[in-house]
Amino acid sequence: MIENIFKQERNSKMIEGEVYFWTDTIKDWYCVFENPLYKQVVLNTMKELVERKKVIIYAFVIMPNHLHIVWKMVQMNGKEMPYASFNKFTSHKIFEDMKSKSMSKLMSFKVDDQERKFRLWQRDPLAVLMDSKVKVEQKIDYIHRNPLQEKWSLCESPENYPYSSANFYMTGFDNFGFLTDYRNEFY
């Protein structure tokens, strides 16, 4: 069943008002999120986008070198979609920290690109349209079980991983202050 989850059409762009399962991966699979400060940058950025009513976040997990989010793009953030703002802001904050603490780490992200000197996120994140409650539930289950995979072994049960929405769905308490229960929107 899990194998079939990813055999869906990949969207290159998300559109307003639709819910997506989104996977964004760090360039060259570098484990940048082993640093708790960088996970906090991601959490703060998600919270700000929710507070500014740019996105609704239903579920997420931050893994060492990638993240998964089930979210809805509510409205543009100026001239760009909120996911683009998310990538820009997180990159800027993380690179700012690397520049002040470890130029050698920063240089791992150097690119020969007209747009930028450094790239944190790989190009073309995976965006899969969630057009049914069943799909949403499959993706949320996948997200919450991701830290348990043998490759990672980050926790013993989904709700014990602190960088995930699993505990929210188990207890109903939102430690992050930005989650929306999908069951309130998908009937």
PDB file of C-alpha atoms in Angstrom:
ATOM      1  CA  MET A   1       0.000   0.000   0.000  1.00  0.00           C
ATOM      2  CA  ILE A   2       2.771   2.476   0.930  1.00  0.00           C
ATOM      3  CA  GLU A   3       4.531   1.685  -2.361  1.00  0.00           C
ATOM      4  CA  ASN A   4       1.483   2.919  -4.272  1.00  0.00           C
ATOM      5  CA  ILE A   5       1.391   6.241  -2.466  1.00  0.00           C
ATOM      6  CA  PHE A   6       4.221   7.651  -4.560  1.00  0.00           C
ATOM      7  CA  LYS A   7       3.023   6.278  -7.898  1.00  0.00           C
ATOM      8  CA  GLN A   8       0.876   9.371  -8.324  1.00  0.00           C
ATOM      9  CA  GLU A   9       1.355  12.175 -10.767  1.00  0.00           C
ATOM     10  CA  ARG A  10       3.982  14.646  -9.690  1.00  0.00           C
ATOM     11  CA  ASN A  11       2.963  18.288  -9.925  1.00  0.00           C
ATOM     12  CA  SER A  12       5.631  20.841 -10.701  1.00  0.00           C
ATOM     13  CA  LYS A  13       3.604  23.702  -9.244  1.00  0.00           C
ATOM     14  CA  MET A  14       1.015  23.990  -6.538  1.00  0.00           C
ATOM     15  CA  ILE A  15      -2.077  26.119  -6.938  1.00  0.00           C
ATOM     16  CA  GLU A  16      -4.049  28.107  -4.406  1.00  0.00           C
ATOM     17  CA  GLY A  17      -6.883  26.381  -2.597  1.00  0.00           C
ATOM     18  CA  GLU A  18      -5.659  22.817  -3.136  1.00  0.00           C
ATOM     19  CA  VAL A  19      -4.109  20.463  -0.584  1.00  0.00           C
ATOM     20  CA  TYR A  20      -0.763  18.874  -1.398  1.00  0.00           C
ATOM     21  CA  PHE A  21       1.625  16.326   0.006  1.00  0.00           C
ATOM     22  CA  TRP A  22       4.955  18.088  -0.386  1.00  0.00           C
ATOM     23  CA  THR A  23       8.473  16.710  -0.044  1.00  0.00           C
ATOM     24  CA  ASP A  24      11.434  19.061  -0.031  1.00  0.00           C
ATOM     25  CA  THR A  25      14.959  17.648   0.106  1.00  0.00           C
ATOM     26  CA  ILE A  26      18.240  19.262   1.053  1.00  0.00           C
ATOM     27  CA  LYS A  27      20.713  19.567  -1.817  1.00  0.00           C
ATOM     28  CA  ASP A  28      22.915  16.480  -2.091  1.00  0.00           C
ATOM     29  CA  TRP A  29      20.975  14.906   0.801  1.00  0.00           C
ATOM     30  CA  TYR A  30      23.169  16.730   3.313  1.00  0.00           C
ATOM     31  CA  CYS A  31      21.800  16.142   6.846  1.00  0.00           C
ATOM     32  CA  VAL A  32      21.410  19.807   7.715  1.00  0.00           C
ATOM     33  CA  PHE A  33      18.493  19.144  10.074  1.00  0.00           C
ATOM     34  CA  GLU A  34      20.672  17.258  12.497  1.00  0.00           C
ATOM     35  CA  ASN A  35      21.162  20.771  13.856  1.00  0.00           C
ATOM     36  CA  PRO A  36      18.150  21.595  16.109  1.00  0.00           C
ATOM     37  CA  LEU A  37      18.517  25.302  15.309  1.00  0.00           C
ATOM     38  CA  TYR A  38      17.770  24.593  11.653  1.00  0.00           C
ATOM     39  CA  LYS A  39      14.711  22.512  12.521  1.00  0.00           C
ATOM     40  CA  GLN A  40      13.524  25.497  14.551  1.00  0.00           C
ATOM     41  CA  VAL A  41      13.981  27.748  11.508  1.00  0.00           C
ATOM     42  CA  VAL A  42      11.609  25.444   9.613  1.00  0.00           C
ATOM     43  CA  LEU A  43       9.062  25.436  12.449  1.00  0.00           C
ATOM     44  CA  ASN A  44       9.197  29.226  12.802  1.00  0.00           C
ATOM     45  CA  THR A  45       8.739  29.691   9.068  1.00  0.00           C
ATOM     46  CA  MET A  46       5.742  27.358   8.952  1.00  0.00           C
ATOM     47  CA  LYS A  47       4.193  29.169  11.924  1.00  0.00           C
ATOM     48  CA  GLU A  48       4.685  32.576  10.332  1.00  0.00           C
ATOM     49  CA  LEU A  49       3.125  31.472   7.043  1.00  0.00           C
ATOM     50  CA  VAL A  50       0.107  30.085   8.939  1.00  0.00           C
ATOM     51  CA  GLU A  51      -0.242  33.220  11.078  1.00  0.00           C
ATOM     52  CA  ARG A  52      -0.120  35.375   7.935  1.00  0.00           C
ATOM     53  CA  LYS A  53      -2.863  33.147   6.461  1.00  0.00           C
ATOM     54  CA  LYS A  54      -0.744  32.088   3.503  1.00  0.00           C
ATOM     55  CA  VAL A  55      -0.970  28.338   4.207  1.00  0.00           C
ATOM     56  CA  ILE A  56      -2.866  25.779   6.264  1.00  0.00           C
ATOM     57  CA  ILE A  57      -0.674  22.964   7.603  1.00  0.00           C
ATOM     58  CA  TYR A  58      -2.304  19.611   8.352  1.00  0.00           C
ATOM     59  CA  ALA A  59       0.750  17.428   9.009  1.00  0.00           C
ATOM     60  CA  PHE A  60       4.524  17.509   8.771  1.00  0.00           C
ATOM     61  CA  VAL A  61       7.765  15.812   9.699  1.00  0.00           C
ATOM     62  CA  ILE A  62      11.292  17.219   9.630  1.00  0.00           C
ATOM     63  CA  MET A  63      13.822  14.497   8.866  1.00  0.00           C
ATOM     64  CA  PRO A  64      17.632  14.898   8.894  1.00  0.00           C
ATOM     65  CA  ASN A  65      17.838  15.764   5.188  1.00  0.00           C
ATOM     66  CA  HIS A  66      14.283  16.323   3.988  1.00  0.00           C
ATOM     67  CA  LEU A  67      10.803  17.192   5.125  1.00  0.00           C
ATOM     68  CA  HIS A  68       7.240  16.258   4.291  1.00  0.00           C
ATOM     69  CA  ILE A  69       4.239  18.540   4.691  1.00  0.00           C
ATOM     70  CA  VAL A  70       0.541  18.131   3.935  1.00  0.00           C
ATOM     71  CA  TRP A  71      -0.612  21.688   3.390  1.00  0.00           C
ATOM     72  CA  LYS A  72      -2.832  24.030   1.446  1.00  0.00           C
ATOM     73  CA  MET A  73      -1.623  27.156  -0.318  1.00  0.00           C
ATOM     74  CA  VAL A  74      -4.230  29.716   0.794  1.00  0.00           C
ATOM     75  CA  GLN A  75      -2.995  32.827  -0.972  1.00  0.00           C
ATOM     76  CA  MET A  76       0.028  34.300  -2.681  1.00  0.00           C
ATOM     77  CA  ASN A  77       2.781  35.825  -0.582  1.00  0.00           C
ATOM     78  CA  GLY A  78       3.295  38.982  -2.608  1.00  0.00           C
ATOM     79  CA  LYS A  79       4.245  37.787  -6.085  1.00  0.00           C
ATOM     80  CA  GLU A  80       5.178  34.242  -5.103  1.00  0.00           C
ATOM     81  CA  MET A  81       3.544  31.114  -3.806  1.00  0.00           C
ATOM     82  CA  PRO A  82       4.055  30.453  -0.076  1.00  0.00           C
ATOM     83  CA  TYR A  83       6.164  27.337  -0.710  1.00  0.00           C
ATOM     84  CA  ALA A  84       8.665  29.516  -2.605  1.00  0.00           C
ATOM     85  CA  SER A  85       8.716  31.959   0.313  1.00  0.00           C
ATOM     86  CA  PHE A  86       9.247  29.017   2.658  1.00  0.00           C
ATOM     87  CA  ASN A  87      12.279  27.847   0.682  1.00  0.00           C
ATOM     88  CA  LYS A  88      13.749  31.342   0.376  1.00  0.00           C
ATOM     89  CA  PHE A  89      13.348  32.249   4.022  1.00  0.00           C
ATOM     90  CA  THR A  90      14.623  28.949   5.437  1.00  0.00           C
ATOM     91  CA  SER A  91      17.615  29.035   3.083  1.00  0.00           C
ATOM     92  CA  HIS A  92      18.447  32.604   4.030  1.00  0.00           C
ATOM     93  CA  LYS A  93      18.266  31.949   7.788  1.00  0.00           C
ATOM     94  CA  ILE A  94      20.248  28.710   7.652  1.00  0.00           C
ATOM     95  CA  PHE A  95      22.928  30.166   5.380  1.00  0.00           C
ATOM     96  CA  GLU A  96      23.155  33.235   7.600  1.00  0.00           C
ATOM     97  CA  ASP A  97      23.931  30.968  10.557  1.00  0.00           C
ATOM     98  CA  MET A  98      26.418  28.853   8.589  1.00  0.00           C
ATOM     99  CA  LYS A  99      28.180  31.992   7.373  1.00  0.00           C
ATOM    100  CA  SER A 100      28.738  33.161  10.942  1.00  0.00           C
ATOM    101  CA  LYS A 101      29.711  29.749  12.350  1.00  0.00           C
ATOM    102  CA  SER A 102      31.104  27.511   9.627  1.00  0.00           C
ATOM    103  CA  MET A 103      32.080  28.745   6.193  1.00  0.00           C
ATOM    104  CA  SER A 104      33.159  25.206   5.271  1.00  0.00           C
ATOM    105  CA  LYS A 105      29.582  23.946   5.765  1.00  0.00           C
ATOM    106  CA  LEU A 106      28.243  26.864   3.776  1.00  0.00           C
ATOM    107  CA  MET A 107      30.603  26.053   0.915  1.00  0.00           C
ATOM    108  CA  SER A 108      28.958  22.609   0.621  1.00  0.00           C
ATOM    109  CA  PHE A 109      25.960  24.456  -0.816  1.00  0.00           C
ATOM    110  CA  LYS A 110      27.829  26.601  -3.327  1.00  0.00           C
ATOM    111  CA  VAL A 111      26.382  26.396  -6.842  1.00  0.00           C
ATOM    112  CA  ASP A 112      27.278  27.767 -10.231  1.00  0.00           C
ATOM    113  CA  ASP A 113      23.919  29.350 -10.879  1.00  0.00           C
ATOM    114  CA  GLN A 114      22.828  32.732 -12.251  1.00  0.00           C
ATOM    115  CA  GLU A 115      20.017  32.965  -9.673  1.00  0.00           C
ATOM    116  CA  ARG A 116      22.083  32.427  -6.519  1.00  0.00           C
ATOM    117  CA  LYS A 117      25.484  31.586  -5.089  1.00  0.00           C
ATOM    118  CA  PHE A 118      24.212  28.900  -2.704  1.00  0.00           C
ATOM    119  CA  ARG A 119      21.348  26.398  -2.857  1.00  0.00           C
ATOM    120  CA  LEU A 120      19.945  24.696   0.245  1.00  0.00           C
ATOM    121  CA  TRP A 121      16.978  22.862  -1.277  1.00  0.00           C
ATOM    122  CA  GLN A 122      17.125  20.568  -4.285  1.00  0.00           C
ATOM    123  CA  ARG A 123      15.254  21.817  -7.314  1.00  0.00           C
ATOM    124  CA  ASP A 124      11.722  20.622  -8.029  1.00  0.00           C
ATOM    125  CA  PRO A 125      10.257  19.443  -4.742  1.00  0.00           C
ATOM    126  CA  LEU A 126       7.661  16.703  -4.970  1.00  0.00           C
ATOM    127  CA  ALA A 127       4.090  18.040  -4.838  1.00  0.00           C
ATOM    128  CA  VAL A 128       1.217  15.540  -5.020  1.00  0.00           C
ATOM    129  CA  LEU A 129      -2.363  16.787  -5.131  1.00  0.00           C
ATOM    130  CA  MET A 130      -4.503  15.391  -2.312  1.00  0.00           C
ATOM    131  CA  ASP A 131      -7.983  15.100  -3.791  1.00  0.00           C
ATOM    132  CA  SER A 132      -9.519  12.672  -1.306  1.00  0.00           C
ATOM    133  CA  LYS A 133      -9.618  11.985   2.403  1.00  0.00           C
ATOM    134  CA  VAL A 134      -8.113   8.536   1.769  1.00  0.00           C
ATOM    135  CA  LYS A 135      -5.043  10.058   0.079  1.00  0.00           C
ATOM    136  CA  VAL A 136      -4.618  12.591   2.881  1.00  0.00           C
ATOM    137  CA  GLU A 137      -4.791   9.840   5.490  1.00  0.00           C
ATOM    138  CA  GLN A 138      -2.263   7.680   3.597  1.00  0.00           C
ATOM    139  CA  LYS A 139       0.188  10.560   3.375  1.00  0.00           C
ATOM    140  CA  ILE A 140      -0.225  11.587   6.999  1.00  0.00           C
ATOM    141  CA  ASP A 141       0.348   7.995   8.085  1.00  0.00           C
ATOM    142  CA  TYR A 142       3.473   7.870   5.896  1.00  0.00           C
ATOM    143  CA  ILE A 143       4.719  11.186   7.325  1.00  0.00           C
ATOM    144  CA  HIS A 144       4.220  10.094  10.918  1.00  0.00           C
ATOM    145  CA  ARG A 145       5.930   6.735  10.366  1.00  0.00           C
ATOM    146  CA  ASN A 146       8.907   8.225   8.521  1.00  0.00           C
ATOM    147  CA  PRO A 147      11.095   8.676  11.660  1.00  0.00           C
ATOM    148  CA  LEU A 148      10.585   4.972  12.505  1.00  0.00           C
ATOM    149  CA  GLN A 149      12.137   3.721   9.277  1.00  0.00           C
ATOM    150  CA  GLU A 150      15.120   1.468   9.918  1.00  0.00           C
ATOM    151  CA  LYS A 151      17.352   3.879   8.009  1.00  0.00           C
ATOM    152  CA  TRP A 152      16.578   6.626  10.540  1.00  0.00           C
ATOM    153  CA  SER A 153      15.389   5.002  13.773  1.00  0.00           C
ATOM    154  CA  LEU A 154      14.732   8.440  15.263  1.00  0.00           C
ATOM    155  CA  CYS A 155      12.127   7.247  17.757  1.00  0.00           C
ATOM    156  CA  GLU A 156      10.202   4.182  18.907  1.00  0.00           C
ATOM    157  CA  SER A 157       6.706   5.505  18.198  1.00  0.00           C
ATOM    158  CA  PRO A 158       5.517   8.326  15.922  1.00  0.00           C
ATOM    159  CA  GLU A 159       4.148  10.517  18.714  1.00  0.00           C
ATOM    160  CA  ASN A 160       7.557  10.514  20.441  1.00  0.00           C
ATOM    161  CA  TYR A 161       9.311  12.269  17.561  1.00  0.00           C
ATOM    162  CA  PRO A 162       9.354  15.973  18.499  1.00  0.00           C
ATOM    163  CA  TYR A 163       9.609  17.345  14.935  1.00  0.00           C
ATOM    164  CA  SER A 164       6.352  15.939  13.643  1.00  0.00           C
ATOM    165  CA  SER A 165       2.617  16.449  13.892  1.00  0.00           C
ATOM    166  CA  ALA A 166       2.077  12.855  15.104  1.00  0.00           C
ATOM    167  CA  ASN A 167       1.652  13.840  18.756  1.00  0.00           C
ATOM    168  CA  PHE A 168      -0.967  16.428  17.727  1.00  0.00           C
ATOM    169  CA  TYR A 169      -3.051  13.682  16.117  1.00  0.00           C
ATOM    170  CA  MET A 170      -2.550  11.421  19.144  1.00  0.00           C
ATOM    171  CA  THR A 171      -3.350  13.960  21.885  1.00  0.00           C
ATOM    172  CA  GLY A 172      -5.165  16.816  20.135  1.00  0.00           C
ATOM    173  CA  PHE A 173      -2.670  19.301  21.606  1.00  0.00           C
ATOM    174  CA  ASP A 174      -0.771  21.504  19.130  1.00  0.00           C
ATOM    175  CA  ASN A 175       2.672  22.162  20.644  1.00  0.00           C
ATOM    176  CA  PHE A 176       3.602  24.175  17.548  1.00  0.00           C
ATOM    177  CA  GLY A 177       0.635  26.543  17.396  1.00  0.00           C
ATOM    178  CA  PHE A 178       0.070  26.209  13.655  1.00  0.00           C
ATOM    179  CA  LEU A 179      -1.580  22.847  12.910  1.00  0.00           C
ATOM    180  CA  THR A 180      -5.090  22.249  11.587  1.00  0.00           C
ATOM    181  CA  ASP A 181      -6.700  18.822  11.968  1.00  0.00           C
ATOM    182  CA  TYR A 182      -7.444  17.522   8.466  1.00  0.00           C
ATOM    183  CA  ARG A 183     -10.596  15.834   9.794  1.00  0.00           C
ATOM    184  CA  ASN A 184     -12.134  19.274  10.267  1.00  0.00           C
ATOM    185  CA  GLU A 185     -11.814  19.929   6.538  1.00  0.00           C
ATOM    186  CA  PHE A 186     -12.063  16.529   4.801  1.00  0.00           C
ATOM    187  CA  TYR A 187     -15.359  14.793   5.353  1.00  0.00           C
TER     188      TYR A 187
END
